[in-house]
Coordinates of C-alpha atoms in Angstrom, one line a residue:
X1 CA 74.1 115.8 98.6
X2 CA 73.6 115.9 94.8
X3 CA 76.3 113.3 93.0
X4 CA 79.2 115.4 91.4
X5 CA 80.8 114.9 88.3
X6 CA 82.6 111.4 87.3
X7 CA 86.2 112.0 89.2
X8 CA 88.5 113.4 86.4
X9 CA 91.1 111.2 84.7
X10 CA 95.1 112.1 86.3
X11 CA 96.5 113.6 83.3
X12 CA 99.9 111.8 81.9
X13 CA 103.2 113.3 82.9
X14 CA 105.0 115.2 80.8
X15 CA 108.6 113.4 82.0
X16 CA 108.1 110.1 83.6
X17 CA 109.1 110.0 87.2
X18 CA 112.1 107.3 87.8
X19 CA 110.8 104.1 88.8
X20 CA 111.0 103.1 92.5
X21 CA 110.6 100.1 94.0
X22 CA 113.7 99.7 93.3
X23 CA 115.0 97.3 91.0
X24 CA 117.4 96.1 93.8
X25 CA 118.2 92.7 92.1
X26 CA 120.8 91.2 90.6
X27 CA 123.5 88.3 90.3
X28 CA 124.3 87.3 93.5
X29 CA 127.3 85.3 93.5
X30 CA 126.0 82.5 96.2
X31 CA 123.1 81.7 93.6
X32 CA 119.7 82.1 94.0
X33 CA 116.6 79.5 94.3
X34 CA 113.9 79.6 91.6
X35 CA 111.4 82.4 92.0
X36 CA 107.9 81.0 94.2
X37 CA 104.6 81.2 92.6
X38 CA 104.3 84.1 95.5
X39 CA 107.1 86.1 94.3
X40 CA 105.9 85.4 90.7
X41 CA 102.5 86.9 91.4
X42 CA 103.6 90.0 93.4
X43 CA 106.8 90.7 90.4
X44 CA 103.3 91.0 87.9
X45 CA 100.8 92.8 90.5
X46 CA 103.9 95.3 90.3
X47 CA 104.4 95.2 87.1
X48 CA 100.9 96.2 86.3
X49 CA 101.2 98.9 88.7
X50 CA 103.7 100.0 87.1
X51 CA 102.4 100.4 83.5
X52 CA 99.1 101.4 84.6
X53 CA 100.9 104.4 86.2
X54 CA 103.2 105.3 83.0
X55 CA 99.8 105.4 81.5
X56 CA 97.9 108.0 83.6
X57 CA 95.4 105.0 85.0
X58 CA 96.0 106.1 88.6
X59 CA 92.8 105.5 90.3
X60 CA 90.5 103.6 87.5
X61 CA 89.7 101.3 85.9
X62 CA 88.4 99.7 89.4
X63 CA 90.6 96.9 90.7
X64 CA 93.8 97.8 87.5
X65 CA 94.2 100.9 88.4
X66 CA 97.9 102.0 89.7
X67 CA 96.4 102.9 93.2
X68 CA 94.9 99.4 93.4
X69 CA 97.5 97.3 92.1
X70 CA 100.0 98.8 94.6
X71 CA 97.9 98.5 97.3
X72 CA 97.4 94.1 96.2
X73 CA 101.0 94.3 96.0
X74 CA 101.4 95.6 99.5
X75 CA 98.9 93.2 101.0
X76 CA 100.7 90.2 99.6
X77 CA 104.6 91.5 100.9
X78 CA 104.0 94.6 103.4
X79 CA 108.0 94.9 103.4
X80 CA 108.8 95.1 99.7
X81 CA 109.3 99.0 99.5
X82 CA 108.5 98.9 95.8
X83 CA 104.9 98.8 96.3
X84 CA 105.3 101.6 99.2
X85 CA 106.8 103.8 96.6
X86 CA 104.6 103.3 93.9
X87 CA 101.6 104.2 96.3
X88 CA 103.8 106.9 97.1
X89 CA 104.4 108.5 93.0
X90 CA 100.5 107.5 92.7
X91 CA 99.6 110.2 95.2
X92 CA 102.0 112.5 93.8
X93 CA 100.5 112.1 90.7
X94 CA 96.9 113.0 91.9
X95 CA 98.7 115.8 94.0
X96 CA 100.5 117.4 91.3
X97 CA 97.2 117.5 88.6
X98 CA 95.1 118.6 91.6
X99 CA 97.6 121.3 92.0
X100 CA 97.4 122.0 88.2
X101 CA 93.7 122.3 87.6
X102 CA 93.8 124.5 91.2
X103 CA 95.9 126.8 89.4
X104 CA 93.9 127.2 86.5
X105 CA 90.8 127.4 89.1
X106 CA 89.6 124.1 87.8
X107 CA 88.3 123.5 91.9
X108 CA 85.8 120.9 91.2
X109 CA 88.7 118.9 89.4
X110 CA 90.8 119.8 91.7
X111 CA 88.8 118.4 94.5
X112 CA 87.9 115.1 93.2
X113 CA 91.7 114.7 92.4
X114 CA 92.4 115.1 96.0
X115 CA 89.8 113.5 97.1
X116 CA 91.3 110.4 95.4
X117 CA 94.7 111.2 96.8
X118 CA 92.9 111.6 100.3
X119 CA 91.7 108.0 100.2
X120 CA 94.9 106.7 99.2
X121 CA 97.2 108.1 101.9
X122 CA 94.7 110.3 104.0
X123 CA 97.7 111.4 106.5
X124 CA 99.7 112.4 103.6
X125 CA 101.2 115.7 104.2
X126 CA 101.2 117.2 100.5
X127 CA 97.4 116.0 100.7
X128 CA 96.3 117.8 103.6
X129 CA 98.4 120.8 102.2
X130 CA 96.6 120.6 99.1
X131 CA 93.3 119.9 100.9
X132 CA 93.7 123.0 103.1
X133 CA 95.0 125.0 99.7
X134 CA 91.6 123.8 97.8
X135 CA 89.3 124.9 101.0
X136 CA 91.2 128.4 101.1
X137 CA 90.9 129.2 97.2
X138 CA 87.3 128.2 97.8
X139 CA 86.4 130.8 100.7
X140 CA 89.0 133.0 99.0
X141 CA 86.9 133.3 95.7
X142 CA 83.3 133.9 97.6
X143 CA 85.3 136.0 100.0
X144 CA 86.8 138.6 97.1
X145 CA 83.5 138.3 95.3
X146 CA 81.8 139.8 98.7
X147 CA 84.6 142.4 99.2
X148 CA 84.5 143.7 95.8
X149 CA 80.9 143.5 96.0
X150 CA 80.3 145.9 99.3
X151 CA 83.5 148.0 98.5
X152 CA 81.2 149.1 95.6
X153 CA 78.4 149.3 97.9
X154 CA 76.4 146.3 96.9
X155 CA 75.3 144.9 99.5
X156 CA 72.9 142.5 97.9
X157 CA 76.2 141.6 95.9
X158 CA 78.1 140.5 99.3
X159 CA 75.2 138.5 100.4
X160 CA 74.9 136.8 97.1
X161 CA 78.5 135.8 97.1
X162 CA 78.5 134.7 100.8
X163 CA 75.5 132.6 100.1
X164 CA 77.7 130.7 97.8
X165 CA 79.7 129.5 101.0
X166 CA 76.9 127.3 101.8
X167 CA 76.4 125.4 98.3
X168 CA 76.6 122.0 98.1
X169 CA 75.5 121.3 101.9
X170 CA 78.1 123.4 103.1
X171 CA 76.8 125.3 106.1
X172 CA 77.4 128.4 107.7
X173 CA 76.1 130.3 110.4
X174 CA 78.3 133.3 110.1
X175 CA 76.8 133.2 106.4
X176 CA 73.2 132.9 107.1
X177 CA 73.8 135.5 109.9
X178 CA 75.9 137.8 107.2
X179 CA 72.5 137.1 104.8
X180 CA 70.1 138.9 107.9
X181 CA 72.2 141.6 108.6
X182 CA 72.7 142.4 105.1
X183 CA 69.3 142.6 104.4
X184 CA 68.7 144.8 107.4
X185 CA 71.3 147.2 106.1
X186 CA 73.9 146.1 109.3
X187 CA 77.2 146.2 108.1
X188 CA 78.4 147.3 111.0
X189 CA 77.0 144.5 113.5
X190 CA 77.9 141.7 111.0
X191 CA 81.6 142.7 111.6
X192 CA 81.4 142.8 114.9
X193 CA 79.7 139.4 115.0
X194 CA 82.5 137.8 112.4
X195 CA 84.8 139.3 114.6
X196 CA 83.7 138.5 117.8
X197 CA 83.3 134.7 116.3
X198 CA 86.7 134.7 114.7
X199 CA 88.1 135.6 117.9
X200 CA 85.9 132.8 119.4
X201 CA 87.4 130.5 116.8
X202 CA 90.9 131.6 117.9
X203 CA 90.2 130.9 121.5
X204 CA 89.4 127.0 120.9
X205 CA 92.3 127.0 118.6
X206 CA 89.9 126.6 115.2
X207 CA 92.4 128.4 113.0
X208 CA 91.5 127.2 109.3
X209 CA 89.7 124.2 110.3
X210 CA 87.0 123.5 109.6
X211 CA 86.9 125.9 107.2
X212 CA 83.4 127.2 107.2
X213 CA 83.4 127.6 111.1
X214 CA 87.5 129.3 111.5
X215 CA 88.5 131.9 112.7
X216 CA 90.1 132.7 109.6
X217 CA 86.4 132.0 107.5
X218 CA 84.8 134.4 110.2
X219 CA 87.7 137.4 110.1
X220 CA 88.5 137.3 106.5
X221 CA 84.6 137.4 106.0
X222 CA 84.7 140.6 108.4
X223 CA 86.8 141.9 105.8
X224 CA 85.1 141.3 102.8
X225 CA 82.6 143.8 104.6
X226 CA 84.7 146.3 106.3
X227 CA 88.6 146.0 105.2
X228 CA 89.4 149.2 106.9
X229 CA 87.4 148.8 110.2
X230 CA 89.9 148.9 113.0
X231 CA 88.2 145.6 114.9
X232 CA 88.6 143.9 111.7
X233 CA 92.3 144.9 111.0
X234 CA 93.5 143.8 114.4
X235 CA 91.3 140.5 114.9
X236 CA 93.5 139.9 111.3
X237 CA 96.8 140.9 113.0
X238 CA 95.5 138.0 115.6
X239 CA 95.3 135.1 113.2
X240 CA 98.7 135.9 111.9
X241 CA 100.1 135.8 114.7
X242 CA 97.9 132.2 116.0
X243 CA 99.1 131.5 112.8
X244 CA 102.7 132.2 112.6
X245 CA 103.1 131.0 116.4
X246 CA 101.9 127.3 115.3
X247 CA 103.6 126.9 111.7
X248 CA 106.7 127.7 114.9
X249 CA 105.8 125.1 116.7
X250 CA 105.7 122.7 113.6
X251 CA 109.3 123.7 113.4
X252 CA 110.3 122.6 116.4
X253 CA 108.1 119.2 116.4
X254 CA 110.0 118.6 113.3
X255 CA 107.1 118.8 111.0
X256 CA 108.6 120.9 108.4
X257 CA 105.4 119.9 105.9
X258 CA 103.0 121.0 108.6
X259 CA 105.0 124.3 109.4
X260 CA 104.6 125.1 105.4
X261 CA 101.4 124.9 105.6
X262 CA 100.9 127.5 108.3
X263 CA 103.1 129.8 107.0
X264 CA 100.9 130.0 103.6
X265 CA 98.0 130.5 105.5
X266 CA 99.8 133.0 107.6
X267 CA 100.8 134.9 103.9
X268 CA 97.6 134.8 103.0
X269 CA 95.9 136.4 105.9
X270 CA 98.9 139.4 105.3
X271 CA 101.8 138.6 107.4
X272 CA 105.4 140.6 106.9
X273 CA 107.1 138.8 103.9
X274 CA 110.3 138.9 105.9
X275 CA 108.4 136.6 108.8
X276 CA 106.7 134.1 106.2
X277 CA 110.7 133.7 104.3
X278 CA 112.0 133.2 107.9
X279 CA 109.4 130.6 108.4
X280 CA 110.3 128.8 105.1
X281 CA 114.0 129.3 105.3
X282 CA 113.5 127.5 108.6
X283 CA 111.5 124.7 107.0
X284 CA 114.4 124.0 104.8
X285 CA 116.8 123.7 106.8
X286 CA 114.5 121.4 109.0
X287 CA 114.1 119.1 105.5
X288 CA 117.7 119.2 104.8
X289 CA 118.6 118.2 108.5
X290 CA 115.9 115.5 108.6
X291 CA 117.8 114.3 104.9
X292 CA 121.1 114.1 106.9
X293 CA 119.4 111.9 109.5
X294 CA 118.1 109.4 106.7
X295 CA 121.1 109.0 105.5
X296 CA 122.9 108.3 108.4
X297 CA 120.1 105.7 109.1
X298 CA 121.0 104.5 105.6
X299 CA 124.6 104.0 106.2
X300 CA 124.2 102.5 109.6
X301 CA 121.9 99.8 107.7
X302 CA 124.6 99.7 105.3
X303 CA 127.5 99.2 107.5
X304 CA 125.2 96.5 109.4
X305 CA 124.8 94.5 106.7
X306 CA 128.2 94.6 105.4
X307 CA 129.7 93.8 108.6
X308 CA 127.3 90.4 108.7
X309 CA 128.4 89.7 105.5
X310 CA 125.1 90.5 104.0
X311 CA 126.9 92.0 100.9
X312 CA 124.0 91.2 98.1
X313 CA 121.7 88.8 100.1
X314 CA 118.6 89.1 100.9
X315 CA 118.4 91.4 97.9
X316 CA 115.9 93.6 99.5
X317 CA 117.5 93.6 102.9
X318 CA 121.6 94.1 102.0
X319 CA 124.5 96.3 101.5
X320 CA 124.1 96.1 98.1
X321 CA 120.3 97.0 98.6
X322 CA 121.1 100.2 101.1
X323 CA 124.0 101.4 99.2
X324 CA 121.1 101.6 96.4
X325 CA 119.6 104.0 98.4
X326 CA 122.2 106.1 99.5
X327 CA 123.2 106.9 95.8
X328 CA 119.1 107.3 95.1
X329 CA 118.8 109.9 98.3
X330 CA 121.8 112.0 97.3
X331 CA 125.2 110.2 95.3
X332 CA 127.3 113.1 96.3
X333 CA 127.3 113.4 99.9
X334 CA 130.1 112.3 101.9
X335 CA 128.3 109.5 103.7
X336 CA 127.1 107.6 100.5
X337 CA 130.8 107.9 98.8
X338 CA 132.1 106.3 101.8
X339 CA 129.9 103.7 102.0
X340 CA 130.3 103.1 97.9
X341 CA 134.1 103.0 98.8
X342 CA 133.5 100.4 102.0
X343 CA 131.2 98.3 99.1
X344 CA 133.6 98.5 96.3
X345 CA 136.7 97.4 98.7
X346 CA 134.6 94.5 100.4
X347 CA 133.8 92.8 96.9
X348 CA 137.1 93.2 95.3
X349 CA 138.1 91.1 98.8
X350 CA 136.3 89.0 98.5
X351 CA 137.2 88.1 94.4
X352 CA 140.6 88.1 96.3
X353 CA 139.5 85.3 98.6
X354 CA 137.8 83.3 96.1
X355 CA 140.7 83.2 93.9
X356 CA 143.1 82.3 96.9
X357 CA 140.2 79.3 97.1
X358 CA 140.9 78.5 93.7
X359 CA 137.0 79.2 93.1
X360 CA 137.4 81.3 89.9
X361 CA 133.5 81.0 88.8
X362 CA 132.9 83.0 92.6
X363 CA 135.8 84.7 92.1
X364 CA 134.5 86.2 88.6
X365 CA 131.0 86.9 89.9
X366 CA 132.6 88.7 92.7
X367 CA 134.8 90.9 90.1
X368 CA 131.2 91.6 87.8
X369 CA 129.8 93.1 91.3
X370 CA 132.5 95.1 91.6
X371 CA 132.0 96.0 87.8
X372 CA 128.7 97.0 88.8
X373 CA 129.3 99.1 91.3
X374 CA 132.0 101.6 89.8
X375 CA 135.1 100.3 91.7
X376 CA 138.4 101.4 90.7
X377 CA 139.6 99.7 87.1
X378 CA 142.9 99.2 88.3
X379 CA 141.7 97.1 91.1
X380 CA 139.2 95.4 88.8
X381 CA 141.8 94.6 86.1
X382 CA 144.6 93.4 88.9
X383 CA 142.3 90.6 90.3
X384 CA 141.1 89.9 86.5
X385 CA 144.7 89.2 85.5
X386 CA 145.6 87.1 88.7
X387 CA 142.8 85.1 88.1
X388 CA 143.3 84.7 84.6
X389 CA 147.1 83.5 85.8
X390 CA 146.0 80.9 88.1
X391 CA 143.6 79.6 85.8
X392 CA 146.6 79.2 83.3
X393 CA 148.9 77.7 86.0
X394 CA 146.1 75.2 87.3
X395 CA 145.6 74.0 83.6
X396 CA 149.3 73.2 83.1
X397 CA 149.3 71.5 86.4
X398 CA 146.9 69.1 84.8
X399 CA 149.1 68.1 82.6
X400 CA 151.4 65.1 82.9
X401 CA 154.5 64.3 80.8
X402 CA 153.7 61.6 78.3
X403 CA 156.7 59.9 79.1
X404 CA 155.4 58.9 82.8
X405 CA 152.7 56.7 80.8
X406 CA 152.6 53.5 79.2
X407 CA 152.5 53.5 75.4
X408 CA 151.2 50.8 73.4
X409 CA 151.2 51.6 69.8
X410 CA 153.4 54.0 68.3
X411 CA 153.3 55.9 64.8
X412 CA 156.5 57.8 63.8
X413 CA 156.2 61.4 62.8
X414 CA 156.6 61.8 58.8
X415 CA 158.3 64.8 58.7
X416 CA 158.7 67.2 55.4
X417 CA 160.4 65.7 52.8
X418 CA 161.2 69.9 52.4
X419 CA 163.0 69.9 56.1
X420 CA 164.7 66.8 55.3
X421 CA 166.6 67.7 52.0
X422 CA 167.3 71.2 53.7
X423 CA 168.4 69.6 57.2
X424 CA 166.0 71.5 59.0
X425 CA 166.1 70.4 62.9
X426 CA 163.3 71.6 65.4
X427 CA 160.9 70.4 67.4
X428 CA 156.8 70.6 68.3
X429 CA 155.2 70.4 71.9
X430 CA 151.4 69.1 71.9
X431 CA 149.2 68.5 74.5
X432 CA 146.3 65.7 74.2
X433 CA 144.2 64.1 75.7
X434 CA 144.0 60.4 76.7
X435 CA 140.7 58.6 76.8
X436 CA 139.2 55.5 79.0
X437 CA 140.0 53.0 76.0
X438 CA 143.9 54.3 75.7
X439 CA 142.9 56.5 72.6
X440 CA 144.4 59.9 71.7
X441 CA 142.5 62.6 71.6
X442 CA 142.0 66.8 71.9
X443 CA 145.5 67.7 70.4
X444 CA 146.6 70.8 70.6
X445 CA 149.5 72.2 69.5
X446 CA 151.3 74.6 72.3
X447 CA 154.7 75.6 70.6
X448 CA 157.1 75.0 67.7
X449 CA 160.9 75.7 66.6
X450 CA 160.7 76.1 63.8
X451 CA 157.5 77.2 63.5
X452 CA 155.4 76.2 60.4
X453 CA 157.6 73.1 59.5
X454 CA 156.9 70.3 62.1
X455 CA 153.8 71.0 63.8
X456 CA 151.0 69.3 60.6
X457 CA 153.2 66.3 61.0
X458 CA 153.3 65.8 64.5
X459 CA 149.3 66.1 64.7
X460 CA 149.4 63.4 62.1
X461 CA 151.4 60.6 64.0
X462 CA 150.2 61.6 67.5
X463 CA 146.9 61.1 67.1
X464 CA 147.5 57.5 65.6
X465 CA 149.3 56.4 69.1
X466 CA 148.0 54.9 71.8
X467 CA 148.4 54.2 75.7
X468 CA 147.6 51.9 78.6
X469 CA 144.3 53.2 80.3
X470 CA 144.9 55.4 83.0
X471 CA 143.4 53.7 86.2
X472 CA 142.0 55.2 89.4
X473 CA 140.5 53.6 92.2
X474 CA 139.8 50.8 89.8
X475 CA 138.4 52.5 87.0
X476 CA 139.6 53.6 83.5
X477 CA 140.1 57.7 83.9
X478 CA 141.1 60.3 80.4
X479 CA 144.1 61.9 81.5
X480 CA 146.0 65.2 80.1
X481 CA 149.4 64.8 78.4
X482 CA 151.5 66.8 76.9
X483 CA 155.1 65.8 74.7
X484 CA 157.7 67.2 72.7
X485 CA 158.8 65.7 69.4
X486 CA 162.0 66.4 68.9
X487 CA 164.1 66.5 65.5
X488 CA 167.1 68.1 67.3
X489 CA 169.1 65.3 66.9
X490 CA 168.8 64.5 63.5
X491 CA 170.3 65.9 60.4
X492 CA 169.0 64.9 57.9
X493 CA 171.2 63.7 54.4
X494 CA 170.7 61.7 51.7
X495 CA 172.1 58.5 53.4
X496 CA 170.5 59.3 56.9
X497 CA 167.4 57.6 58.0
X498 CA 164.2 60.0 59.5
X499 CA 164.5 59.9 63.6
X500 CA 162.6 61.6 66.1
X501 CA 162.2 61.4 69.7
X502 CA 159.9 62.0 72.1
X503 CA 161.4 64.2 74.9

């Protein structure tokens, strides 16, 4: 067979498909170990994949195209989905240019596109649809040429057109018979003989396949000769209903793709419009009760995982992960809102239980998971607040009174010379920190009455003092302190000296 054409480039998309292989990461809040040199490698065969099909490189350059990365990808981790899908938008790719050079009667390109698709997924449904659509707009252009042909009374015109059937090593009997009994000026026993084959063809089921040897080649052949010849009108009514009887039982096998396809080749042999949009309507409903079923496998995934406590680990085998499919399969249907309202109240409780843990780092990670997901604000904000109180409340619990520690050198607060001549009183709470050698340290000032007066003053003598060491378990420890300096008993006069206490 002489060698074709090189296979024509997939053309880019116009709008970029959303990615799949879902991005189903993210922060987990029990940590995660360091990605393997295994994961490493498949996270770039994807990402090659993935640029090579934004960029139209479906099936070449050999061994970086997007059909070949995808396929590594899914050699080195057959349960990562990602790769699945991106196999998956490759042959829709091929699919969907075949279709477009098929409608602008591009067949050659339109083969070799398919062809490509074929070897990526050959029991693809859309690929055998397309494969069957190519093979009918093939017999259907040598087929009109020979109709037009004889309805003009050419017969040498019919034969030529026929004889294109058999191009490229495509053979035909009925053609080559069709060639003879044209040239011997028998129109008449060529129909019967397509006939009598395409009812042949019907017996041992050889509908449209294969297509030079169908019952549908040999019938609509008879046509192309004789479109009003009673034998050739009812071996048509024949196939349509062969054909309308098995796109039926497609339906009820749940093959909704297959039932399609016999309900277009059903249309195109002439069946009642009202039967082929019964046919479809029936193939819809089929799809959108096979969609219900996925989801409620979906949810019952879902519902496994959460119920294990698999609520964002494994990342590609979780709640988290499922619920990512639910919203991708359809966001709005009841079964994905409850499962999004199941997710958003299991990671809310579980911030709860972290904070009742006093784990406030789990706790937040917990709360940005609920961010994440879209859970109620209020909720979000409630557990935000409580956490931020308990954090406040632990911090003050750290704290110890100065007064229940040893001090060994003491610096007097000098306060305003200002405060004194106006007998100001007041006073100034600080918190600090004292280290291993006794030192003062980390002062902070936490409140003042008045404020603006004492406070510079305070900082100034506190951070002179100094304190026993603090010992634990035989070793020196900083401890927190806080104090309040104190110039409510003093008034201050011209004969008075400057007191303050430490309360």
């Amino acid at each position: 067979m002489p060698k074709g054409p090189a296979a024509p480039q997939a053309r880019p998309r116009r709008s970029p498909r959303a990615s799949v292989g879902a991005r189903n990461g993210g922060c987990s809040p029990r940590g995660s170990a360091a990605p393997t040199a295994s994961d490493a490698a498949l996270e770039a065969l994807l990402a090659r994949a993935d640029r090579a099909l934004a960029a139209g490189e479906l099936v070449a350059p050999p061994g970086a195209s997007a059909a070949d990365l995808y396929r590594e990808a899914l050699r080195r981790n057959a349960r990562d989905p990602r790769a699945a899908k991106g196999l998956e938008q490759t042959i829709d790719r091929l699919v969907s240019d075949a279709e477009g050079a098929l409608q602008e009667r591009h067949l050659q390109d339109a083969q070799q596109l398919a062809d490509s698709a074929h070897a990526i997924g050959p029991e693809h449904p859309r690929v055998a649809f397309l494969l069957a659509q190519i093979g009918a707009q093939r017999e259907r252009l040598v087929l009109d040429k020979a109709q037009h042909a004889a309805a003009t009374g050419n017969v040498a015109g019919a034969l030529a057109a026929l004889d294109d059937a058999t191009r490229g090593g495509r053979h035909s009997t009925v053609v080559e018979q069709a060639r003879q009994q044209l040239a011997q000026q028998q129109v008449d026993e060529r129909v019967a003989e397509a006939v009598r084959r395409g009812r042949e063809a019907l017996l041992h089921g050889q509908l449209i396949d294969p297509p030079a040897e169908s019952a549908r080649f040999f019938i609509e052949s008879a046509r192309a000769l004789a479109p009003g010849d009673p034998r050739v009108q009812q071996a048509t009514q024949e196939l349509i209903a062969r054909l309308q009887a098995e796109a039926g039982k497609a339906l009820s096998a749940g093959n909704p793709d297959q039932a399609d396809s016999w309900t277009s080749a059903a249309a195109a042999a002439g069946a009642q419009r009202a039967d082929v949009a019964a046919l479809r309507a029936e193939a819809q409903r089929l799809r959108a009760s096979g969609k219900t079923d996925s989801l409620a496998r979906l949810a019952l995934s879902f519902n496994e995982r959460l119920a294990a406590g698999r609520i964002t680990d494994p990342a590609a085998d979780s709640a988290k992960f499922y619920l990512a499919q639910l919203l991708q399969a359809d966001p709005d249907h009841p079964t994905t809102q409850l499962a999004r309202t199941a997710f958003d109240t299991r990671v809310l409780d579980e911030a709860r239980g972290a904070l009742r843990a006093q784990d406030y780092v789990l706790a937040r990670r917990w709360l940005t998971e609920a961010h994440a997901a879209g859970a109620d604000a209020a909720s979000i904000g409630a557990v935000e607040t409580a956490i931020g109180a308990a954090q406040d409340q632990a911090q003050r619990a750290s704290y110890v009174s100065a007064s229940s520690m040893t001090r060994t050198h003491y610096v007097e607060p000098q306060f305003p010379l200002d405060a004194r001549r106006r007998g100001i009183d007041g006073w100034v709470d600080l918190q600090f920190v004292v280290n291993t050698d006794g030192s003062v340290g980390e002062l902070t000032i936490v409140g003042a009455q008045p404020v603006g007066i004492f406070e510079q003053a305070a900082l100034d003598a506190v951070r002179h003092w100094h304190y026993q060491p603090v010992m634990r378990d035989g070793q020196a420890v900083t401890q927190r302190a806080r104090v309040r300096l104190s110039g409510c008993a003093i008034t201050w006069t011209r004969s008075s000296r400057r007191r303050a206490s430490a309360c």
